[in-house]
Short mmCIF file of C-alpha atoms in Angstrom, two decimals:
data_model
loop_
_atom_site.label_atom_id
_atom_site.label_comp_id
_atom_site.label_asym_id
_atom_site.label_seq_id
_atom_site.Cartn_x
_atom_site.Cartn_y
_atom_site.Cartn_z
CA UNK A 152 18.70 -2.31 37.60
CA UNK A 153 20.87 -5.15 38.22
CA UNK A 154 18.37 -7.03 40.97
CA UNK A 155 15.32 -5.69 38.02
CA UNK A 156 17.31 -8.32 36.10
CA UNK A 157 17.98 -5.52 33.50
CA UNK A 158 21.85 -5.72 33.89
CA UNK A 159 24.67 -7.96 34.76
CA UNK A 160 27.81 -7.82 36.02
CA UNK A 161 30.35 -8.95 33.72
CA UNK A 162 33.73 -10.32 34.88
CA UNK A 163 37.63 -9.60 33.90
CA UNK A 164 40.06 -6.71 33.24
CA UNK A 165 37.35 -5.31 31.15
CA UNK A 166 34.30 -6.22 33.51
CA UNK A 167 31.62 -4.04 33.97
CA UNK A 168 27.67 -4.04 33.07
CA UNK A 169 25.83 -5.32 30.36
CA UNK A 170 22.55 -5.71 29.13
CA UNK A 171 20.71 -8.86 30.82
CA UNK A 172 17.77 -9.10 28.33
CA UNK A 173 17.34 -7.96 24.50
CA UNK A 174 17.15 -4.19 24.46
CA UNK A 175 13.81 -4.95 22.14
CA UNK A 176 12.48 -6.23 25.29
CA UNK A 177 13.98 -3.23 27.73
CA UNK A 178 11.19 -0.22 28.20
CA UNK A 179 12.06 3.07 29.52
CA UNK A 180 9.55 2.42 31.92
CA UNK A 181 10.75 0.08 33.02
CA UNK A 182 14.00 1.51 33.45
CA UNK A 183 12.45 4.67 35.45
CA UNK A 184 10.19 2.33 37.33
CA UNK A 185 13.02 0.44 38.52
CA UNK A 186 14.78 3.51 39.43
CA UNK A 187 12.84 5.95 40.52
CA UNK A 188 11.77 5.53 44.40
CA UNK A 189 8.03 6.09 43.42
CA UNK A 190 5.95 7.42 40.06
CA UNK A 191 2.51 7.57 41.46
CA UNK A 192 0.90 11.09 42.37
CA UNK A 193 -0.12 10.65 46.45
CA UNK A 194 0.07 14.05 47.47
CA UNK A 195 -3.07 16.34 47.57
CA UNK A 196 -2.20 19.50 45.75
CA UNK A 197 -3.21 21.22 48.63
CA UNK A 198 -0.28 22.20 50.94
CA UNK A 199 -0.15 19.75 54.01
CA UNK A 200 -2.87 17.52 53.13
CA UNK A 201 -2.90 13.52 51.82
CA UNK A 202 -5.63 12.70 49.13
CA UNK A 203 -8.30 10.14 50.47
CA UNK A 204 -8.80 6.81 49.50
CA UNK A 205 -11.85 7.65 47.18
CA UNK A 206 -9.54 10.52 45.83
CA UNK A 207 -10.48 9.41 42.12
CA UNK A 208 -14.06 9.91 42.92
CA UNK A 209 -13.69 13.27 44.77
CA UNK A 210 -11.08 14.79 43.07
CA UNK A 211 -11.17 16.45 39.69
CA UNK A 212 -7.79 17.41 39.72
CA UNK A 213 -6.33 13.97 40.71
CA UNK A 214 -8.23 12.74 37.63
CA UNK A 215 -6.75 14.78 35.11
CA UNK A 216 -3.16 14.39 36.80
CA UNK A 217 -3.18 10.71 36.67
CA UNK A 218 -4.35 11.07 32.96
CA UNK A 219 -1.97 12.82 32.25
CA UNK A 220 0.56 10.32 34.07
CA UNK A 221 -1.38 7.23 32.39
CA UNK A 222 -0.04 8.88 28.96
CA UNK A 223 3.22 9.45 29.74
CA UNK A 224 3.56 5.98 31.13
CA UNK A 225 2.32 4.35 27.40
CA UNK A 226 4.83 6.38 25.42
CA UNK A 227 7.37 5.34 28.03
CA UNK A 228 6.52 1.58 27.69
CA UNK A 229 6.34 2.20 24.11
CA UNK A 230 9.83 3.06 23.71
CA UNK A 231 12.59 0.69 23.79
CA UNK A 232 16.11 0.86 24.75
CA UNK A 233 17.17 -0.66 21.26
CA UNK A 234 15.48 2.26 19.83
CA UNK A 235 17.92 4.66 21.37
CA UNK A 236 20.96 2.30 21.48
CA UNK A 237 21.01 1.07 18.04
CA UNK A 238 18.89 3.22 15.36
CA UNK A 239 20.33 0.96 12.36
CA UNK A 240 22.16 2.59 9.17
CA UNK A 241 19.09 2.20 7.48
CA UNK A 242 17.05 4.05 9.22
CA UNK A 243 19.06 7.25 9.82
CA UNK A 244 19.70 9.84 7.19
CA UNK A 245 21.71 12.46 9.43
CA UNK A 246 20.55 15.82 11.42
CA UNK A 247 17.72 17.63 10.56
CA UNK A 248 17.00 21.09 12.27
CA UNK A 249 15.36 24.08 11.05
CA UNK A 250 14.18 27.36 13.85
CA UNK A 251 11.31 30.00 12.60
CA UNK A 252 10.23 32.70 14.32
CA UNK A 253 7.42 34.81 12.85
CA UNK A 254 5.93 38.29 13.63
CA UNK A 255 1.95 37.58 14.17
CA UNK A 256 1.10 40.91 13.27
CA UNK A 257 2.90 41.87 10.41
CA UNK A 258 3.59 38.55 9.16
CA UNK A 259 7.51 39.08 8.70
CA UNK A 260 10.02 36.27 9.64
CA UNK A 261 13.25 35.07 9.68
CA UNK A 262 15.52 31.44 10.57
CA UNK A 263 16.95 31.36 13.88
CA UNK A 264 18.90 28.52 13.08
CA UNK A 265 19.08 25.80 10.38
CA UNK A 266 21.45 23.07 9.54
CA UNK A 267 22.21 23.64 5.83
CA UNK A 268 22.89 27.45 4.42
CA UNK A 269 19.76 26.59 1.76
CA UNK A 270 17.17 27.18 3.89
CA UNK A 271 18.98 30.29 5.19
CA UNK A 272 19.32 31.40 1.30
CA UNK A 273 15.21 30.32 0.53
CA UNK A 274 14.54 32.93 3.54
CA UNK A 275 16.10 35.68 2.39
CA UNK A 276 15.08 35.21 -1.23
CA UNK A 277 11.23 34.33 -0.69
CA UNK A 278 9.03 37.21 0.21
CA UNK A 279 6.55 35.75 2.83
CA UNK A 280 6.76 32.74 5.11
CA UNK A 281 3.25 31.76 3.25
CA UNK A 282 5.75 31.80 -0.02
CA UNK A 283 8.68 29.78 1.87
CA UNK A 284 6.27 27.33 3.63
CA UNK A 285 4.85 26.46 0.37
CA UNK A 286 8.03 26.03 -1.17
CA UNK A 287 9.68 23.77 2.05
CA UNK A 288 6.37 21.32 1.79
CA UNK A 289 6.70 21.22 -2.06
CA UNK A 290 10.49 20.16 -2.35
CA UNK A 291 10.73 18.47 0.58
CA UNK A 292 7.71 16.79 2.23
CA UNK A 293 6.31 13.39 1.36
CA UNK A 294 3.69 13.72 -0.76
CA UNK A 295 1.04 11.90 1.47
CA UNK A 296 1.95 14.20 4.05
CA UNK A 297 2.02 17.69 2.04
CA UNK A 298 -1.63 18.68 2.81
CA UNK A 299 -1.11 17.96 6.08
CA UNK A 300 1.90 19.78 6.84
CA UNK A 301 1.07 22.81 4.63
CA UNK A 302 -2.47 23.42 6.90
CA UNK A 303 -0.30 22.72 10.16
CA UNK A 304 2.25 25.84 9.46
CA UNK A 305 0.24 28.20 7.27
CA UNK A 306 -0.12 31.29 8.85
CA UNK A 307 -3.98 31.43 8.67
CA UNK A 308 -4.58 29.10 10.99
CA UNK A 309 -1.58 29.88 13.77
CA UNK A 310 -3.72 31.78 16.09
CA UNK A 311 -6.84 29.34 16.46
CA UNK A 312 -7.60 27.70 19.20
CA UNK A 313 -5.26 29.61 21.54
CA UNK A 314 -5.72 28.94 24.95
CA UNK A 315 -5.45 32.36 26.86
CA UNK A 316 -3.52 33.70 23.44
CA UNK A 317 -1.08 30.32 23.70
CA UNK A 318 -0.75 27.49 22.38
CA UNK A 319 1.83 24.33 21.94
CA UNK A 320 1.07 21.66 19.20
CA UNK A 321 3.16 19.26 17.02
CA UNK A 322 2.63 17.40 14.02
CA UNK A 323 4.68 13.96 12.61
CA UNK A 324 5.47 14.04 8.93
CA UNK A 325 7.93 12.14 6.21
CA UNK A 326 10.66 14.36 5.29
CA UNK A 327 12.64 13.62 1.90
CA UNK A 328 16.31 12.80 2.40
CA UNK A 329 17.10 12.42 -1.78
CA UNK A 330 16.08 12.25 -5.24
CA UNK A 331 13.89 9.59 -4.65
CA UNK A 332 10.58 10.43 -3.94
CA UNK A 333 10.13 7.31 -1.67
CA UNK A 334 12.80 7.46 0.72
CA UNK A 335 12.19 9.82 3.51
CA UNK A 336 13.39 10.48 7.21
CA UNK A 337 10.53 10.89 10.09
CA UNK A 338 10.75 14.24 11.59
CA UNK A 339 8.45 16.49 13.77
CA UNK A 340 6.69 20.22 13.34
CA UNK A 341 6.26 21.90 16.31
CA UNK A 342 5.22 25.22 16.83
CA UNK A 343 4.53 27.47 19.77
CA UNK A 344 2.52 30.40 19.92
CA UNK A 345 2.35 33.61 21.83
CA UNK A 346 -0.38 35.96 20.44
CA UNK A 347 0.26 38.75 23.55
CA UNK A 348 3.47 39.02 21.84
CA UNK A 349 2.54 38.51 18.60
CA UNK A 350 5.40 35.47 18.39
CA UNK A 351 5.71 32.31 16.75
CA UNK A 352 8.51 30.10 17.19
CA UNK A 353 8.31 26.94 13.97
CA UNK A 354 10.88 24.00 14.52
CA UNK A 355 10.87 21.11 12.32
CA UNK A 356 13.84 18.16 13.55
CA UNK A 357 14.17 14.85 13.45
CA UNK A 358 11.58 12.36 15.38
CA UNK A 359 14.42 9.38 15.75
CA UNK A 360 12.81 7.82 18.51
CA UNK A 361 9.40 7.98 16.41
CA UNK A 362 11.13 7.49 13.16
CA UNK A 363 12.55 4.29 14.58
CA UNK A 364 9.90 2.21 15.80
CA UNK A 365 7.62 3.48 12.84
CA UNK A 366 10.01 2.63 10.20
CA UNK A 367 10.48 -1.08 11.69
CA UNK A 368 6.43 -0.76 11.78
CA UNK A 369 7.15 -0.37 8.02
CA UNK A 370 9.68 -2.92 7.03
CA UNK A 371 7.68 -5.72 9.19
CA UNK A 372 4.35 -4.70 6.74
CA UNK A 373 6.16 -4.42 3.57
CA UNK A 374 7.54 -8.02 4.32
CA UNK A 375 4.61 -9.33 5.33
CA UNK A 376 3.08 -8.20 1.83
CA UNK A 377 5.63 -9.53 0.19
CA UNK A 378 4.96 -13.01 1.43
CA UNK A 379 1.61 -12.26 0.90
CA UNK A 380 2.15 -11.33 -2.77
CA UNK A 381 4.70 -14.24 -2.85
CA UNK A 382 1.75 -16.69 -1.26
CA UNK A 383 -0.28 -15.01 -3.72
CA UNK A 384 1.56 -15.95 -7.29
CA UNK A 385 2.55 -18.97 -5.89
CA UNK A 386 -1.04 -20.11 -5.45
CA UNK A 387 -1.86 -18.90 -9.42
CA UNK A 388 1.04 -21.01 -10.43
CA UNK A 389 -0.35 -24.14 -8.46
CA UNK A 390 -3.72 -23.73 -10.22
CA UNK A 391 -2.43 -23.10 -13.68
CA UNK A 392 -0.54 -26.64 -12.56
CA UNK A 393 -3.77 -28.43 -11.96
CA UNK A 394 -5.24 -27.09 -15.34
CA UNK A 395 -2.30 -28.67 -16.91
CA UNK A 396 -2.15 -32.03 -15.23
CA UNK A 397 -6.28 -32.30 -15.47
CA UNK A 398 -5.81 -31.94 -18.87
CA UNK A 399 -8.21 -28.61 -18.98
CA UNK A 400 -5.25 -26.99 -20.92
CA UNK A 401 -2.66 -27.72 -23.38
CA UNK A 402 1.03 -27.78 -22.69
CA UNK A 403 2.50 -24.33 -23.07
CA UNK A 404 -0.97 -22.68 -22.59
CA UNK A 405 0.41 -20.29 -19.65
CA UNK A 406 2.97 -18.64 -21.62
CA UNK A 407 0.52 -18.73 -24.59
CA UNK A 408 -2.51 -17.14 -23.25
CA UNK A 409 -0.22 -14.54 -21.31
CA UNK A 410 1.44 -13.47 -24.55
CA UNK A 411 -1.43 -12.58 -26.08
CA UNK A 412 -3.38 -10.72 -23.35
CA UNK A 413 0.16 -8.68 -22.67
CA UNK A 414 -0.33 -8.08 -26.26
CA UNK A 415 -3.53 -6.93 -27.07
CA UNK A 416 -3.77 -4.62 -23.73
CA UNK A 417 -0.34 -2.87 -25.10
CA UNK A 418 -2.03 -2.39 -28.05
CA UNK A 419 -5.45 -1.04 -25.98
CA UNK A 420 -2.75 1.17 -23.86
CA UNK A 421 -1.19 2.45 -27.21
CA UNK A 422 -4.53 3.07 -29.65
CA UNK A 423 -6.69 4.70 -26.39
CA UNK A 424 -4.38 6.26 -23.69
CA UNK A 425 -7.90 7.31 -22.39
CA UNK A 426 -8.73 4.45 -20.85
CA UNK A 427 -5.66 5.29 -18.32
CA UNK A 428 -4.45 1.27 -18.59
CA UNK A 429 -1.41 1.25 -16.50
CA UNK A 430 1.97 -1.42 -17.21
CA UNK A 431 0.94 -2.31 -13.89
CA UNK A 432 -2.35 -3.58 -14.86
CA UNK A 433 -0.88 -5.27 -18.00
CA UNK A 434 1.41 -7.41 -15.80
CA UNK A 435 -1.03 -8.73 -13.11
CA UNK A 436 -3.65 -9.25 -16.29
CA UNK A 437 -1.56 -11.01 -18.37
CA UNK A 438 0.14 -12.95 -15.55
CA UNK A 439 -3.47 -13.90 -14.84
CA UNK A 440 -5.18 -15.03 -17.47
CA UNK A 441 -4.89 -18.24 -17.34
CA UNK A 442 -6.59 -19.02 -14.58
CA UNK A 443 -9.34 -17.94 -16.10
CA UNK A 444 -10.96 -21.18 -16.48
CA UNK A 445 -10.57 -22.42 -13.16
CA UNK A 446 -14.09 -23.13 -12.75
CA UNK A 447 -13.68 -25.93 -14.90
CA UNK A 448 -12.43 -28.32 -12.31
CA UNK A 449 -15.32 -28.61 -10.98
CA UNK A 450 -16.75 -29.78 -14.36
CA UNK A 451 -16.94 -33.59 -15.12
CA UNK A 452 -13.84 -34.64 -17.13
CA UNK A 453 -16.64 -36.54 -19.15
CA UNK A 454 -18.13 -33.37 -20.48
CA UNK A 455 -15.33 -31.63 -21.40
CA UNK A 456 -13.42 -34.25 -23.25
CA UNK A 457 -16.59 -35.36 -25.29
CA UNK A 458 -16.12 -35.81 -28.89
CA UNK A 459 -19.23 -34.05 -30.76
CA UNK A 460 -22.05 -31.50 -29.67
CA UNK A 461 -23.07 -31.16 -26.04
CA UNK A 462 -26.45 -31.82 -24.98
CA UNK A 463 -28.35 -28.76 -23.17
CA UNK A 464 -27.90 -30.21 -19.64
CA UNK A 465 -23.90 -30.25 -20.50
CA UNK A 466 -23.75 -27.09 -21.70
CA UNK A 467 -25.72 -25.78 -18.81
CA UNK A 468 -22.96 -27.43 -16.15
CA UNK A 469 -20.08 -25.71 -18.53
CA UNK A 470 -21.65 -22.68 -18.08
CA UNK A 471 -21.68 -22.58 -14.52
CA UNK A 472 -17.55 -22.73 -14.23
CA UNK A 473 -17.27 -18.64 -14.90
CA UNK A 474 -19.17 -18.93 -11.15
CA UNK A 475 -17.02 -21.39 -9.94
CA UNK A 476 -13.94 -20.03 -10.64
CA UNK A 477 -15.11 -16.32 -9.48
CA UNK A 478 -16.11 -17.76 -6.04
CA UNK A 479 -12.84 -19.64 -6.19
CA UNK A 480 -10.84 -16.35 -6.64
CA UNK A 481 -12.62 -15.08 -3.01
CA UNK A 482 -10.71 -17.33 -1.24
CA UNK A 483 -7.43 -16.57 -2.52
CA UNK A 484 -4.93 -14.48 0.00
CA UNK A 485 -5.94 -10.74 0.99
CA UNK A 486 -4.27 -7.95 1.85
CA UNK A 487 -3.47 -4.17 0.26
CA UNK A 488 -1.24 -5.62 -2.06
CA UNK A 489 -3.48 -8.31 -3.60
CA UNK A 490 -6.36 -6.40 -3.18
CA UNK A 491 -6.52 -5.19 -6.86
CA UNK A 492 -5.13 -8.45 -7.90
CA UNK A 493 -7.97 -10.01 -6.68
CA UNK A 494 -10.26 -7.72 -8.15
CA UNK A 495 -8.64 -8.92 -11.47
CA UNK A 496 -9.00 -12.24 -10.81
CA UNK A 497 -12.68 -12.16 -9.99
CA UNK A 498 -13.27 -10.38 -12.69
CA UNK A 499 -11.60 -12.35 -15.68
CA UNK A 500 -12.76 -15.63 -13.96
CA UNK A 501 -16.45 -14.86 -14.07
CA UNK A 502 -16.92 -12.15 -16.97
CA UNK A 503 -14.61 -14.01 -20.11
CA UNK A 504 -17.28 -15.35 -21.57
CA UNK A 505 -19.52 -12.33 -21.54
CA UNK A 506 -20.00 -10.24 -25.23
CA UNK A 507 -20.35 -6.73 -25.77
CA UNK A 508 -23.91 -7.49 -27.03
CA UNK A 509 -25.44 -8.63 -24.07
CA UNK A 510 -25.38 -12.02 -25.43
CA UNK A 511 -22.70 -13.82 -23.03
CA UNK A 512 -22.88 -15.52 -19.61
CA UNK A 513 -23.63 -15.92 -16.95
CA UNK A 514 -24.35 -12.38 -15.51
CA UNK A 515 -25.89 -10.72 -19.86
CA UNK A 516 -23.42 -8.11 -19.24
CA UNK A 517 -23.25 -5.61 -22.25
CA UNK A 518 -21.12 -2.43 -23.07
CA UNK A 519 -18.58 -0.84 -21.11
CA UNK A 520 -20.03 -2.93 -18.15
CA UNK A 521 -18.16 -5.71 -18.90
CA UNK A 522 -14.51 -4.98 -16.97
CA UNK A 523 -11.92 -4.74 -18.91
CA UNK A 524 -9.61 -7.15 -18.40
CA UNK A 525 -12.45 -9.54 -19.14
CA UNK A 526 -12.89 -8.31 -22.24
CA UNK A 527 -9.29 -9.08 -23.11
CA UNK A 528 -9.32 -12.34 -21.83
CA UNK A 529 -12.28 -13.14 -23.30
CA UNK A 530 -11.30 -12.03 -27.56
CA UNK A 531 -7.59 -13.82 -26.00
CA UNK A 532 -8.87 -17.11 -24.88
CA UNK A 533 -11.54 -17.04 -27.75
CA UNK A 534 -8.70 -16.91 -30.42
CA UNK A 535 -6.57 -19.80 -28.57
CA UNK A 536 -9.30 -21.85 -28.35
CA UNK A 537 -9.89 -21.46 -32.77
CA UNK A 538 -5.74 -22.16 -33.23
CA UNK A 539 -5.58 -25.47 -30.73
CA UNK A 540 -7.09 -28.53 -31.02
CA UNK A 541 -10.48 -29.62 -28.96
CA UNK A 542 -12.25 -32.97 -28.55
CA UNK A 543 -15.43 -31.71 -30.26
CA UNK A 544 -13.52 -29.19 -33.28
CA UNK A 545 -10.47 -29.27 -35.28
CA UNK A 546 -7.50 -26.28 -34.88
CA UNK A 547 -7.54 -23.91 -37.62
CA UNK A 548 -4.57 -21.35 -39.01
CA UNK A 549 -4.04 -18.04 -36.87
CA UNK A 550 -5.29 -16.35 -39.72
CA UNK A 551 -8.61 -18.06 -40.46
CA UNK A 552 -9.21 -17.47 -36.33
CA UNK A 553 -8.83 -13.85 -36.62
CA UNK A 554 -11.34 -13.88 -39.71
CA UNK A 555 -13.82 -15.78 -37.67
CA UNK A 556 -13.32 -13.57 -34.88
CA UNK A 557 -13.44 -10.24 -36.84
CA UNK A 558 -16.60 -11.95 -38.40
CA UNK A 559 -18.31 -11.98 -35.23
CA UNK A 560 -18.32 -16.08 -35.25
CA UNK A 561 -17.06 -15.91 -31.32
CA UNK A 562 -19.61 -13.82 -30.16
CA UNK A 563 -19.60 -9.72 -30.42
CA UNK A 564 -16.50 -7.62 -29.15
CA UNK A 565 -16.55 -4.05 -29.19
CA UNK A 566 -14.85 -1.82 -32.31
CA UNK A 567 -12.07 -0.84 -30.18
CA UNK A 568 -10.95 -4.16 -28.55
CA UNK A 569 -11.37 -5.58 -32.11
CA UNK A 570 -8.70 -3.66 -33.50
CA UNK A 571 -6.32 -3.64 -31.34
CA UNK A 572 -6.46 -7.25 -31.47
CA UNK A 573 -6.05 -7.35 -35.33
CA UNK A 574 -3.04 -4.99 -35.26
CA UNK A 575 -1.40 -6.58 -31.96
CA UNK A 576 -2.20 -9.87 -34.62
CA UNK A 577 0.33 -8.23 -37.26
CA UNK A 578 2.78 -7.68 -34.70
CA UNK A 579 6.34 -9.68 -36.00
CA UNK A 580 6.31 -10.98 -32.32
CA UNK A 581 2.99 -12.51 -32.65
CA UNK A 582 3.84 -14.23 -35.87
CA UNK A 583 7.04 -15.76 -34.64
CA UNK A 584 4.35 -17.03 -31.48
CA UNK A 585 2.54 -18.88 -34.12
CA UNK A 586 5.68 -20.53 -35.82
#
């Protein structure tokens, strides 16, 4: 090991060996490589005979040995020394260990060993090991993993595929350590059967070496969406920043326009718990909204800041920034935690200015085909637009905007939407918004 370059001497009273590289970097491969005299399989099975050169070729057995050797050797390099030296507090919740043996035949069974008395107590107390499987996967099994597990140890399906009435198999699953639901210790089913005498042996123990790398698998993804997530809001904030500074939108109009989407959904949530709106949905919609104009960047400063009517080749460039904005949106950061945020995102961008009548743009959507969050936006960004001032219309009282809206003067919103926007209107924290 030491002329490997895996260890060094270390000198003084208290000399000795010590690691030469990171133990990250260490395989046990390499290790047993470096130790071992030789790993490859040279002899013929045959006794007193060498394998030829074309032995790969010619020899059927050779084949399925050094298979067999080739998948040994990827666990082995798979494994690293830091995963055996230093597991980390986090990732270790303590001893796991649970023996079952079960009669084939007549189905009883009983716990050869376990390492808490409970599981000793749900044995005697449960009737069948059906009964006590169910219960083990139901209390303590992640829930991803519970179909899983429950098919691997139910006794229906023990005795298939035996091979000559035996059979070895394991299974990886999430085991619960707690009350919370999410935090979980990687263990391993294994069980082995013997149908000639009508035996199965069930152990379920911890996996550390597996539990190890695959919960550092973990943490590395769950930062990497973070910093996704983080990229993410970061890159709505910039944009709402450009609105600002172009002068698309008034001072204050991000807290505004996210007030009153948060709002009206609660309301939506409240009125129609049918529609299965989650707080989670509130928060990325209302954090969205307003970059729901985006689009408009890409319209001439000119156009929007004209004083009066615009003429039918101005109106027709407006229109296009629902587009604009939606095929902005497809270039913002993906990944499985922004995926629904950027379904959000596509969708208030390029369906706010659709009505419930068919008569919006740019796509006619009517009905219960317009998403939504869209349709929130849309009543939302409607009513702002009535209580600020714009270059071609004066600002008028939050009052005589929710007349105009209720009057259909902003286009046509559907029954529902409309009043949970007039109640969410009466709400004492929407009237202190307006003061």
């Amino acid at each position: 090991l030491k002329q490997a370059g895996i260890i060094k001497a270390c000198e003084g009273t208290n000399g000795g060996y010590m690691l030469a590289k990171q133990p990250e970097n260490i395989s046990l491969m390499e290790i047993i490589s470096y130790v071992e005299e030789t790993m490859a399989i040279n002899r013929c099975l045959e006794e007193d005979r060498f394998c030829s050169r074309n032995l790969e070729d010619t020899c059927k057995i050779h084949k399925i040995l050094l298979s067999l050797q080739n998948t040994y050797n990827n666990k082995l390099e798979s494994v690293k020394v830091s995963d055996v030296i230093r597991p980390g507090e986090d990732e270790y919740f303590g001893r796991f260990y649970v023996v079952l043996k079960l009669n084939l035949k007549d189905k009883s069974y009983e716990c050869v060993y376990s390492h808490i008395c409970e599981v000793y107590e749900k044995v005697r107390n449960t009737e069948s090991y059906e009964e006590f499987i169910s219960q083990y996967v139901e209390r303590y099994v992640y829930v991803s993993d519970k179909k899983m597990v429950h098919g691997f140890l139910s006794s229906e399906g023990l005795e298939e595929n035996l091979v000559d009435g035996c059979m070895e198999k394991d299974l990886p699953y999430r085991r619960i350590t707690g009350k919370d639901k999410n935090e979980y210790v990687w263990m391993e089913a294994k069980k082995y059967i013997d149908a000639n005498e009508n035996t199965a042996i069930i152990t379920l123990h911890n996996e550390k070496i597996v539990q190890n790398t695959v919960i550092r698998m973990e943490q590395e993804l769950v930062k990497k969406e973070q910093d996704l997530a983080k990229q993410y809001w970061d890159m709505v904030s910039l944009l709402t920043t450009v609105l600002n500074h172009n002068q698309i939108v008034e001072p204050g109009y991000q807290d505004d326009i996210s007030f009153y989407t948060k709002q009206v959904y609660l309301q939506l949530q409240k009125n129609y718990p049918e529609y299965g709106i989650t707080d989670e949905e509130i928060a990325s919609v209302a954090h969205l909204a307003p970059i729901h104009d985006i689009g408009k960047i890409k319209v001439p400063i000119e156009i929007l800041n004209k004083n009066g009517k615009l003429t039918d080749e101005e109106m027709n460039v407006v229109k296009q920034h629902p587009l604009v904005g939606a095929a902005m949106t497809r270039r913002f950061p993906e990944g499985v935690i922004t995926e629904k945020l950027n379904q959000y995102s596509y969708e208030i961008c390029r369906h706010h200015h659709e009505r419930y009548d068919g008569s919006g743009y740019p796509d006619g959507l009517k009905g219960n085909a317009i998403p939504m969050c869209a349709q929130v936006v849309g009543i939302v960004d409607a009513y702002d637009a009535l209580i600020n001032d714009r270059p071609y219309k004066r600002k008028y009282e939050p009052e005589e905007a929710i007349r105009m809206i209720s009057n259909g003067e902003c286009g046509a919103f559907s029954n529902q939407l409309m009043q949970c926007f007039q109640e969410a209107a009466k709400q004492q924290n929407w009237l202190k918004k307006q003061n």
